[in-house]
């Protein structure tokens, strides 16, 4: 029996379960697996038991009472499908960085039994969603239990039911992840299904999920004897946690909500992730009362007082309850995720501080970063070991660490990048063949009526552009095709051809995003783009890992200033790829004119149509005048020396700034230690005051 291909590099538990014992024994002998496993085991043990860590020296009070990091999704690995995109992957990288630094942290999320959807496209390019995920017994999870071995549960009341909540746990290095689950005995069928699906269901389902996450999460921590000194809310979805934090303080100290609200807020850090209005959950008065009524009574608040906590204009009876507003009001450390996003957030929420000048509104920023160990290709890591010193991972946030990248031999550097590109293209080809076979009902993906995709697509020697992210209108995934004839000339140029790989999902309720996927699908079937423009289905961490490690150019085309930060382009930098992006999010502060390519000059227009037109023109001109000529400008040895110089400059100037290690250090000094009493609340990081 041969395991299914998608199990090989995804779920190790399911892979081993499906693999016959004799095959395992044979392969173990052939590959000397016992020695390799022992080596990995000892390496992990040394990692977990290390005492001379950054966190030991700088964690202070967090070692007595850790950080509780709440998020609606966590993207840790493709085998645990409890993430949809950037927010979840960022949360996963955040926890991994805390583990590497040994910053004491417990992460809290939800266990979505059917995960996020698996994506396929039908013969017309319409997105099909399949919710099927391995059960917890097929994952590296353990049920949270009492000392007597029985499952541990906590309870949360609503006006209509009493929810029993269990939990699963996983180790993320030195950190612990708790995933709350309502599929337990004693709940109604409706309540058992509550945590089944990520971002599924109606508004009532959403607010009840957020009740389980925030209130249930805090109660599960208490049941486990964990009393955090800091509660970090990763977006508004988990903002109910701070209400339960206040209730717990009230109960322990026998004080009123009014007496403890400032203490709870001082312990809370709130991160906002989006300037897109639809990204901020809002609920009606009736839903809030049905869901939060019992907690409201425990807090001693009237219905009006509770609603005011979630309203920009407290006296407006028509304004719904906004989770982001609750997070803003009930925290004293508030941050956006890039410098530009902080400016937009201060403007967006200025009515919360009506008497304060906009530039003084207390929303700072900590720019997102990525977990290097997750996204760096192994061969690139070995090259860094030789060039930067084997301890470079402990110094990666220091700019001086990366200066030695200039000393790497150009031939070695370029050959390594070409190897990664070829490996990525091989992976993409296999996926394209499999997805075409699924549509055709064949084994090899061949179809006489569709020779363009059936023929081996992509060329490992051609300039390769990648675009992979959630398909949403403001991200403009089809901007490259605004002038299809002009693009066709670039792609089909005999001497300097171009190829583009797309991937991404649209939210199940986003019909416009789905239409964008259909449009792109049609372009892949256009004879002008056959074999040069492809769409890879079912975008996940595994696909992302292959793409960011192998592309030459990473394309990002959001409508400025709607991209809060973005991190996919940061992953590309580590692996020698160059960014071609609108000056939005992290790229607005990272681009220096020599470490990638910019689309436009950072302009904005009140008319979205005009802005799209201008940005498309800038995109074509940048490709024609800068990107393509530089890539194909080769010396007598076949080396694109100007391109290599730009690759190295990108690594040297960006890798240290946009790592999750630097990000976590910023959070520790700027948010966690002040909230825990280890530093004054006015502590500033690199000019970014987070008070």
XYZ file of C-alpha atoms in Angstrom:
691
model
C 0.000 0.000 0.000
C 1.416 3.356 -1.033
C 0.435 6.375 1.099
C -1.475 9.134 -0.626
C 0.892 11.860 -1.927
C -0.587 14.621 0.202
C 0.221 12.659 3.352
C 3.915 12.284 2.663
C 5.011 15.745 3.743
C 1.985 16.803 5.727
C 0.641 14.688 8.558
C 3.283 12.358 10.045
C 0.788 10.593 12.312
C -1.536 9.682 9.468
C 1.372 8.831 7.197
C 2.789 6.310 9.665
C -0.675 4.950 10.382
C -1.262 4.212 6.694
C 2.210 2.925 5.970
C 2.597 -0.880 6.392
C 4.940 -1.928 9.176
C 7.203 -3.849 6.831
C 7.650 -0.757 4.656
C 8.579 1.305 7.706
C 11.135 -1.315 8.792
C 12.601 -1.488 5.294
C 12.939 2.265 4.915
C 14.282 2.678 8.429
C 17.083 0.282 7.582
C 17.842 1.799 4.182
C 17.908 5.401 5.374
C 19.591 4.855 8.750
C 16.542 6.451 10.344
C 17.367 5.299 13.858
C 20.570 7.350 13.861
C 18.816 10.360 12.367
C 15.947 10.125 14.855
C 18.379 9.918 17.757
C 20.194 12.969 16.450
C 16.925 14.900 16.169
C 15.830 13.741 19.621
C 19.025 14.923 21.296
C 18.889 18.202 19.407
C 15.334 18.818 20.619
C 16.274 17.890 24.177
C 19.183 20.311 24.144
C 16.893 23.019 22.773
C 14.231 22.477 25.450
C 16.675 22.195 28.346
C 18.927 25.129 27.429
C 19.310 27.536 30.335
C 21.328 30.362 28.809
C 18.488 31.793 26.693
C 17.349 35.293 25.830
C 14.196 34.798 27.877
C 16.092 33.734 30.978
C 17.966 37.034 30.957
C 15.124 39.310 29.868
C 11.843 37.573 30.769
C 11.741 38.749 34.384
C 8.246 38.459 35.918
C 6.944 36.512 32.926
C 8.608 33.396 34.329
C 6.282 33.488 37.338
C 3.173 34.420 35.356
C 3.429 33.872 31.603
C 1.926 35.660 28.627
C -1.458 34.313 27.505
C -1.600 34.796 23.735
C -5.129 34.544 22.315
C -5.859 34.125 18.607
C -8.793 32.785 16.599
C -6.415 30.820 14.374
C -2.899 29.392 14.502
C -0.895 28.449 11.421
C 1.796 26.176 12.836
C 1.995 23.447 10.211
C -0.097 22.290 7.282
C -1.072 19.108 9.139
C -3.029 21.151 11.708
C -5.579 23.025 9.546
C -6.825 25.550 12.100
C -5.740 28.608 10.102
C -7.024 30.393 7.022
C -4.207 32.736 6.082
C -1.949 35.538 7.205
C -3.406 36.161 10.664
C -3.045 32.516 11.635
C 0.415 32.071 10.135
C 1.550 35.218 11.930
C 0.181 33.799 15.197
C 2.042 30.536 14.604
C 5.285 32.370 13.909
C 4.712 34.504 17.030
C 4.492 31.442 19.293
C 7.493 29.769 17.622
C 9.567 32.905 18.193
C 8.506 32.959 21.852
C 9.704 29.370 22.113
C 13.075 30.144 20.497
C 13.632 33.094 22.814
C 12.240 31.217 25.834
C 9.686 33.935 26.553
C 7.115 32.145 28.766
C 3.875 31.939 26.767
C 0.683 29.896 26.649
C -1.252 30.209 23.400
C -5.041 29.841 23.369
C -7.191 29.103 20.327
C -10.044 26.905 19.124
C -9.922 23.329 17.842
C -11.814 23.355 14.548
C -12.732 19.705 14.022
C -13.260 20.101 10.267
C -10.579 22.763 9.941
C -10.541 25.340 7.186
C -11.772 24.218 3.791
C -9.800 22.286 1.184
C -10.019 24.091 -2.145
C -10.575 22.687 -5.612
C -11.679 24.422 -8.798
C -14.258 22.897 -11.096
C -14.018 22.915 -14.891
C -15.269 26.527 -14.925
C -12.813 27.754 -12.302
C -15.406 27.986 -9.555
C -14.024 27.454 -6.074
C -15.339 24.326 -4.362
C -14.999 23.983 -0.582
C -14.587 20.701 1.218
C -14.476 20.618 5.000
C -12.709 17.432 5.915
C -9.844 17.285 8.342
C -8.201 14.481 10.324
C -9.642 13.911 13.775
C -7.623 14.774 16.870
C -6.426 11.175 17.151
C -4.585 11.742 13.848
C -2.891 14.904 15.076
C -0.107 15.633 17.537
C -2.624 16.645 20.187
C -3.470 15.392 23.656
C -6.707 15.823 25.551
C -6.373 18.125 28.561
C -7.198 15.966 31.578
C -7.549 16.145 35.322
C -5.194 14.334 37.661
C -7.549 11.351 37.708
C -7.369 11.019 33.923
C -10.845 12.324 33.122
C -11.177 15.136 30.555
C -11.038 18.602 32.068
C -13.982 20.881 31.294
C -14.992 24.432 32.112
C -18.414 25.984 31.692
C -19.652 29.219 30.172
C -23.302 30.238 30.362
C -25.295 32.101 27.757
C -28.948 33.127 28.012
C -29.967 29.999 26.123
C -27.493 27.298 27.127
C -24.691 26.193 29.384
C -21.620 25.415 27.285
C -19.212 22.711 28.430
C -15.754 23.301 27.006
C -12.903 20.838 26.794
C -9.431 21.372 25.393
C -6.620 19.779 23.448
C -2.999 20.668 23.979
C 0.148 20.623 21.874
C 3.734 21.559 22.562
C 5.216 24.278 20.381
C 8.802 23.969 21.491
C 9.022 25.559 24.922
C 5.490 26.979 24.665
C 2.118 25.355 25.116
C -0.904 25.617 22.842
C -4.430 25.107 24.210
C -7.225 24.483 21.703
C -10.745 24.743 23.098
C -13.405 22.300 21.953
C -17.185 22.208 22.522
C -17.620 18.743 20.996
C -17.998 17.160 24.441
C -20.657 15.127 26.193
C -23.374 17.170 27.867
C -23.656 19.785 25.105
C -26.533 19.934 22.657
C -25.881 18.958 19.040
C -25.817 22.650 18.143
C -23.287 23.444 20.837
C -21.145 20.413 20.026
C -20.810 21.709 16.464
C -19.958 25.228 17.591
C -16.182 24.914 17.210
C -16.322 22.610 14.185
C -15.490 25.105 11.461
C -13.144 28.070 11.162
C -14.994 31.238 10.124
C -18.123 29.262 9.308
C -21.755 29.840 10.189
C -23.727 32.990 10.842
C -23.250 35.905 13.233
C -24.699 33.934 16.114
C -22.160 31.186 15.574
C -19.356 33.739 15.331
C -20.123 35.512 18.604
C -20.553 32.217 20.441
C -17.203 30.995 19.095
C -15.645 34.204 20.364
C -17.276 33.662 23.750
C -15.714 30.192 23.918
C -12.324 31.556 22.848
C -12.166 34.553 25.165
C -14.169 33.606 28.249
C -13.715 29.849 27.960
C -10.008 30.327 27.310
C -9.459 32.386 30.449
C -11.420 29.872 32.522
C -9.429 26.954 31.135
C -6.196 28.722 32.066
C -7.475 29.229 35.598
C -8.575 25.590 35.818
C -5.006 24.609 34.928
C -3.570 26.933 37.575
C -2.224 29.394 35.006
C -2.659 33.048 35.970
C -1.078 35.170 33.232
C 0.511 38.512 33.974
C -0.235 39.611 30.402
C -3.174 38.850 28.115
C -2.294 39.480 24.469
C -5.332 39.720 22.173
C -4.369 38.980 18.576
C -7.197 40.885 16.839
C -10.695 41.573 18.115
C -12.008 38.011 17.803
C -10.701 37.197 21.286
C -11.539 40.468 23.070
C -14.061 38.858 25.441
C -11.042 37.470 27.288
C -10.419 40.815 28.957
C -13.969 40.859 30.370
C -13.348 37.469 31.941
C -9.961 38.720 33.160
C -11.774 41.549 34.938
C -14.373 39.174 36.377
C -11.667 36.926 37.789
C -9.931 39.872 39.457
C -13.275 41.016 40.875
C -13.897 37.571 42.356
C -10.427 37.154 43.843
C -10.209 40.680 45.250
C -13.895 41.176 46.112
C -14.054 44.438 44.190
C -16.384 46.014 41.630
C -15.865 46.182 37.870
C -15.282 49.901 38.157
C -12.508 49.242 40.678
C -10.695 46.593 38.610
C -11.233 47.731 35.018
C -8.021 49.757 34.894
C -6.010 46.896 36.356
C -7.388 44.497 33.732
C -6.708 46.976 30.933
C -3.141 47.519 32.140
C -2.540 43.767 31.874
C -3.879 43.616 28.312
C -2.072 44.099 25.004
C -4.223 44.448 21.889
C -3.018 44.036 18.302
C -5.179 45.199 15.409
C -4.435 43.629 12.041
C -6.604 45.199 9.374
C -7.850 48.539 8.028
C -10.561 46.649 6.107
C -13.923 47.473 7.674
C -15.307 43.954 7.170
C -12.459 42.560 9.264
C -13.896 44.022 12.478
C -16.675 41.899 13.970
C -19.864 43.738 14.916
C -22.907 42.301 16.691
C -26.425 43.468 17.471
C -27.663 44.263 20.982
C -29.844 41.175 21.032
C -26.962 38.861 20.100
C -24.690 40.460 22.676
C -27.293 40.074 25.398
C -28.113 36.474 24.465
C -24.432 35.552 24.493
C -22.944 37.796 27.168
C -25.944 38.292 29.452
C -24.781 35.991 32.297
C -21.235 37.386 32.201
C -22.620 40.930 32.123
C -24.587 40.173 35.289
C -21.478 38.724 36.978
C -19.642 41.937 36.096
C -22.422 44.037 37.601
C -22.980 45.933 34.348
C -26.257 47.069 32.842
C -27.070 46.233 29.230
C -26.327 49.814 28.290
C -22.955 49.815 30.073
C -21.843 46.622 28.343
C -22.859 47.897 24.907
C -20.977 51.143 25.532
C -17.750 49.160 25.906
C -18.096 48.068 22.281
C -19.285 51.337 20.732
C -17.255 54.171 19.269
C -20.087 56.527 20.238
C -21.324 55.161 23.565
C -24.647 57.028 23.507
C -25.630 55.803 20.033
C -28.293 53.155 20.584
C -28.187 52.156 16.917
C -24.469 51.426 16.814
C -23.656 47.684 17.054
C -21.116 46.172 19.424
C -17.622 46.069 17.860
C -15.022 43.617 19.121
C -12.143 45.849 18.018
C -13.593 48.759 19.997
C -13.819 46.519 23.074
C -10.184 45.525 22.572
C -9.100 49.145 22.176
C -11.015 50.357 25.235
C -10.020 47.479 27.496
C -6.269 47.596 26.850
C -3.466 50.032 27.597
C -1.013 48.636 25.064
C -2.377 48.902 21.536
C -0.433 48.329 18.370
C -0.839 48.139 14.638
C 1.420 45.870 12.593
C 3.396 48.364 10.486
C 4.210 52.060 10.572
C 1.737 52.911 7.808
C -0.938 50.745 9.407
C -0.508 52.661 12.666
C -1.245 55.925 10.840
C -4.321 54.413 9.214
C -5.491 52.908 12.522
C -5.155 56.214 14.353
C -7.304 57.827 11.670
C -9.765 54.933 11.617
C -10.352 54.949 15.384
C -9.804 58.629 16.149
C -13.374 59.013 17.473
C -12.426 56.845 20.438
C -10.173 59.709 21.550
C -12.142 62.761 20.287
C -10.177 65.341 22.289
C -6.757 64.097 21.239
C -4.764 65.179 18.143
C -4.695 62.338 15.660
C -0.915 61.967 15.739
C -1.069 61.472 19.526
C -3.747 58.773 19.569
C -2.284 55.903 21.623
C -1.962 53.258 18.919
C 1.670 52.405 18.271
C 3.114 49.774 15.973
C 5.257 46.675 15.947
C 5.887 45.559 12.394
C 5.253 41.885 11.774
C 8.096 39.472 11.156
C 8.452 35.831 10.135
C 9.864 32.764 11.852
C 13.110 32.114 10.045
C 13.343 28.446 11.007
C 9.956 27.739 9.427
C 10.416 29.521 6.112
C 14.134 29.301 5.341
C 15.112 26.580 2.865
C 17.524 24.073 4.414
C 20.249 24.612 1.773
C 20.079 28.383 2.320
C 20.415 27.783 6.053
C 23.586 25.773 5.462
C 24.987 28.570 3.313
C 24.245 31.062 6.113
C 25.961 28.735 8.604
C 29.134 28.932 6.538
C 28.929 32.653 5.774
C 27.545 34.116 8.996
C 28.723 31.629 11.606
C 26.804 28.681 13.012
C 25.347 30.815 15.815
C 23.795 33.378 13.446
C 20.255 32.386 14.488
C 20.952 33.799 17.962
C 22.189 37.025 16.353
C 19.759 37.368 13.465
C 18.147 40.549 14.856
C 21.529 42.313 14.782
C 22.190 44.113 11.444
C 25.910 43.386 11.764
C 25.229 39.652 11.519
C 24.158 39.977 7.893
C 27.077 42.050 6.595
C 29.019 38.903 5.705
C 26.434 37.920 3.093
C 28.389 40.070 0.636
C 31.321 37.683 0.967
C 29.358 34.675 -0.318
C 30.697 33.549 -3.680
C 28.382 34.768 -6.439
C 28.495 31.471 -8.316
C 27.549 29.502 -5.202
C 24.802 31.977 -4.343
C 23.260 31.922 -7.831
C 23.499 28.164 -8.225
C 21.776 27.691 -4.887
C 18.923 29.942 -5.957
C 18.542 28.097 -9.253
C 18.373 24.771 -7.431
C 15.599 26.100 -5.207
C 13.706 27.458 -8.214
C 13.914 24.108 -9.987
C 12.734 22.236 -6.885
C 9.771 24.597 -6.540
C 8.797 24.155 -10.190
C 8.960 20.369 -9.856
C 6.628 20.587 -6.872
C 4.216 22.900 -8.690
C 4.187 20.671 -11.768
C 3.209 17.660 -9.659
C 0.355 19.594 -8.111
C -0.850 20.915 -11.441
C -0.875 17.403 -12.846
C -2.815 16.083 -9.853
C -5.401 18.847 -9.933
C -5.917 18.480 -13.688
C -6.314 14.721 -13.248
C -8.958 15.347 -10.602
C -10.913 17.587 -12.982
C -10.535 15.172 -15.904
C -11.043 11.979 -13.984
C -7.727 10.658 -15.311
C -4.553 9.399 -13.679
C -1.964 11.583 -15.389
C -3.756 14.880 -15.877
C -3.692 14.704 -19.694
C -6.657 15.942 -21.688
C -6.747 16.170 -25.456
C -8.967 19.243 -25.253
C -6.679 21.031 -22.844
C -3.166 20.592 -24.107
C -1.974 23.897 -22.607
C -2.167 22.738 -19.014
C -1.511 19.093 -19.782
C 1.834 19.935 -21.404
C 4.642 20.325 -18.890
C 4.059 23.861 -17.631
C 6.754 26.244 -16.422
C 10.424 26.352 -17.302
C 13.056 26.192 -14.525
C 15.298 28.659 -16.392
C 12.680 31.403 -16.819
C 12.109 34.460 -14.607
C 9.449 33.216 -12.185
C 7.007 35.495 -10.380
C 4.900 34.274 -7.477
C 1.601 35.623 -6.141
C -0.016 33.699 -3.279
C -2.425 35.051 -0.665
C -6.090 35.333 0.171
C -8.124 36.374 -2.853
C -9.911 39.561 -1.843
C -10.797 42.581 -3.995
C -8.419 45.003 -2.248
C -5.472 42.650 -2.879
C -6.131 42.976 -6.654
C -4.816 39.567 -7.751
C -5.747 40.247 -11.387
C -4.072 43.668 -11.608
C -1.294 42.077 -13.674
C -3.880 41.254 -16.372
C -5.381 44.732 -16.648
C -3.686 45.024 -20.067
C -3.633 41.377 -21.110
C -2.064 42.056 -24.502
C 0.829 43.929 -22.935
C 1.367 41.136 -20.430
C 1.228 38.526 -23.200
C 4.129 40.235 -24.966
C 6.225 40.069 -21.805
C 5.436 36.444 -21.129
C 6.044 35.217 -24.674
C 9.242 37.162 -25.354
C 11.608 34.664 -26.961
C 14.746 36.083 -25.344
C 13.389 37.235 -21.974
C 10.272 35.203 -21.093
C 8.319 35.427 -17.841
C 6.124 32.945 -15.991
C 3.740 33.509 -13.074
C 2.496 31.125 -10.377
C -0.711 32.023 -8.513
C -2.285 30.417 -5.453
C -4.856 31.469 -2.901
C -8.312 30.922 -1.471
C -11.301 33.225 -1.287
C -13.363 33.311 1.905
C -16.390 31.015 1.420
C -18.735 34.004 1.781
C -16.716 36.309 -0.497
C -18.397 36.011 -3.896
C -16.269 38.787 -5.361
C -13.091 37.030 -4.290
C -14.367 33.835 -5.901
C -15.041 35.712 -9.141
C -11.424 36.895 -9.131
C -10.276 33.277 -8.942
C -12.546 32.447 -11.880
C -11.115 35.320 -13.906
C -7.591 34.173 -13.190
C -8.530 30.593 -14.045
C -9.719 31.769 -17.450
C -6.409 33.530 -18.044
C -4.564 30.267 -17.348
C -6.654 28.703 -20.164
C -5.932 31.554 -22.580
C -3.588 30.352 -25.335
C -1.444 33.485 -24.871
C -0.558 32.382 -21.332
C -0.632 28.587 -21.681
C 2.074 26.976 -19.569
C 3.336 30.373 -18.398
C 0.515 31.393 -16.017
C -0.704 28.699 -13.618
C -2.944 28.481 -10.577
C -2.094 26.054 -7.773
C -5.149 24.898 -5.847
C -5.622 24.464 -2.100
C -3.114 27.047 -0.906
C -1.670 26.127 2.486
C 1.557 26.378 4.456
C 3.176 23.612 2.429
C 2.519 25.340 -0.887
C 3.587 28.667 0.593
C 6.855 27.146 1.796
C 7.712 25.879 -1.680
C 6.809 29.140 -3.400
C 8.636 31.544 -1.094
C 11.767 29.396 -1.265
C 11.908 29.225 -5.049
C 10.484 32.284 -6.796
C 12.646 35.006 -8.282
C 10.097 37.756 -7.652
C 7.239 38.006 -5.177
C 4.367 40.130 -6.473
C 2.119 42.061 -4.086
C -0.522 44.429 -5.432
C -2.807 45.649 -2.597
C -4.712 48.869 -3.007
C -2.738 51.160 -0.693
C -3.227 51.608 2.257
C -5.313 48.447 2.769
C -2.455 45.994 3.440
C -1.827 46.258 7.177
C 1.534 44.507 7.026
C 1.807 41.335 4.970
C 4.536 38.823 5.721
C 4.783 36.555 2.674
C 7.318 38.845 1.015
C 9.477 38.730 4.132
C 9.731 34.945 3.752
C 10.907 35.373 0.173
C 13.756 37.673 1.249
C 15.299 34.960 3.418
C 15.557 32.658 0.414
C 17.038 35.115 -2.061
C 13.833 36.252 -3.758
C 13.086 39.907 -4.509
C 9.884 41.782 -3.784
C 7.899 43.651 -6.427
C 5.248 45.405 -4.410
C 3.017 48.383 -3.869
C 4.555 50.550 -1.141
C 2.121 49.374 1.500
C 2.394 47.508 4.800
C 5.885 46.334 5.700
C 7.283 47.150 2.236
C 6.575 50.866 2.747
C 9.185 50.881 5.522
C 11.474 48.171 4.139
C 12.094 49.315 0.555
C 15.194 51.478 0.079
C 15.469 51.592 -3.722
C 18.093 48.842 -3.989
C 16.651 45.837 -2.109
C 13.740 44.989 -4.395
C 11.299 46.803 -6.652
C 8.471 49.230 -5.961
C 5.250 49.645 -7.910
C 4.654 53.399 -7.972
C 5.782 55.935 -5.409
C 3.325 55.289 -2.601
C 0.515 57.396 -4.020
C -3.173 57.039 -3.209
C -6.232 58.200 -5.146
C -9.790 58.852 -3.974
C -11.101 57.005 -7.056
C -10.221 53.274 -6.786
C -10.544 52.863 -10.546
C -7.991 55.580 -11.214
C -5.678 54.134 -8.596
C -5.916 50.678 -10.180
C -5.166 52.156 -13.607
C -2.118 54.040 -12.376
C -0.780 51.090 -10.386
C -1.179 48.733 -13.353
C 0.806 51.110 -15.576
C 3.523 51.390 -12.939
C 3.602 47.607 -12.619
C 4.144 47.076 -16.359
C 6.795 49.782 -16.548
C 8.692 48.387 -13.575
C 8.680 44.933 -15.127
C 9.749 46.202 -18.542
C 12.377 48.723 -17.435
C 13.835 47.189 -14.290
C 12.900 43.643 -13.327
C 13.125 41.736 -16.602
C 16.239 43.488 -18.016
C 18.115 43.085 -14.752
C 17.297 39.369 -14.450
C 18.423 38.582 -17.999
C 21.504 40.820 -18.010
C 24.212 38.112 -17.833
C 27.992 38.282 -17.943
C 30.273 35.950 -19.865
C 29.810 33.294 -17.134
C 26.027 33.501 -17.321
C 25.721 35.326 -14.001
C 23.186 38.158 -13.538
C 25.560 40.167 -11.375
C 23.297 43.188 -10.860
C 20.471 40.864 -9.843
C 22.672 38.960 -7.411
C 23.872 42.233 -5.890
C 20.229 43.220 -5.307
C 19.453 39.827 -3.791
C 22.322 40.155 -1.337
C 21.416 43.740 -0.504
C 17.840 42.639 0.220
C 19.034 39.951 2.620
C 21.492 42.300 4.319
C 19.005 45.145 4.860
C 15.742 43.245 5.446
C 16.393 39.855 7.070
C 17.280 41.249 10.498
C 14.412 43.758 10.582
C 11.550 41.505 9.581
C 12.166 38.376 11.610
C 9.766 37.100 14.250
C 12.694 37.147 16.690
C 12.958 40.933 16.377
C 9.160 41.194 16.547
C 8.933 39.123 19.735
C 11.703 41.131 21.383
C 9.766 44.295 20.556
C 6.604 42.831 22.073
C 8.467 41.710 25.183
C 10.052 45.082 25.891
C 7.212 47.221 24.575
C 4.126 45.324 25.745
C 4.700 42.299 27.952
C 7.147 43.576 30.544
C 5.305 46.894 31.039
C 2.020 45.016 31.487
C 3.651 42.626 33.944
C 5.242 45.459 35.887
C 8.756 44.801 34.653
C 9.183 48.140 32.822
C 7.478 51.503 32.752
C 4.548 51.715 30.350
C 6.215 54.526 28.394
C 9.109 52.306 27.298
C 9.854 53.020 23.632
C 11.206 50.656 21.015
C 13.229 52.137 18.175
C 11.110 55.271 18.301
C 7.815 53.369 18.477
C 6.143 54.270 21.768
C 3.457 51.718 22.537
C 1.795 53.492 25.441
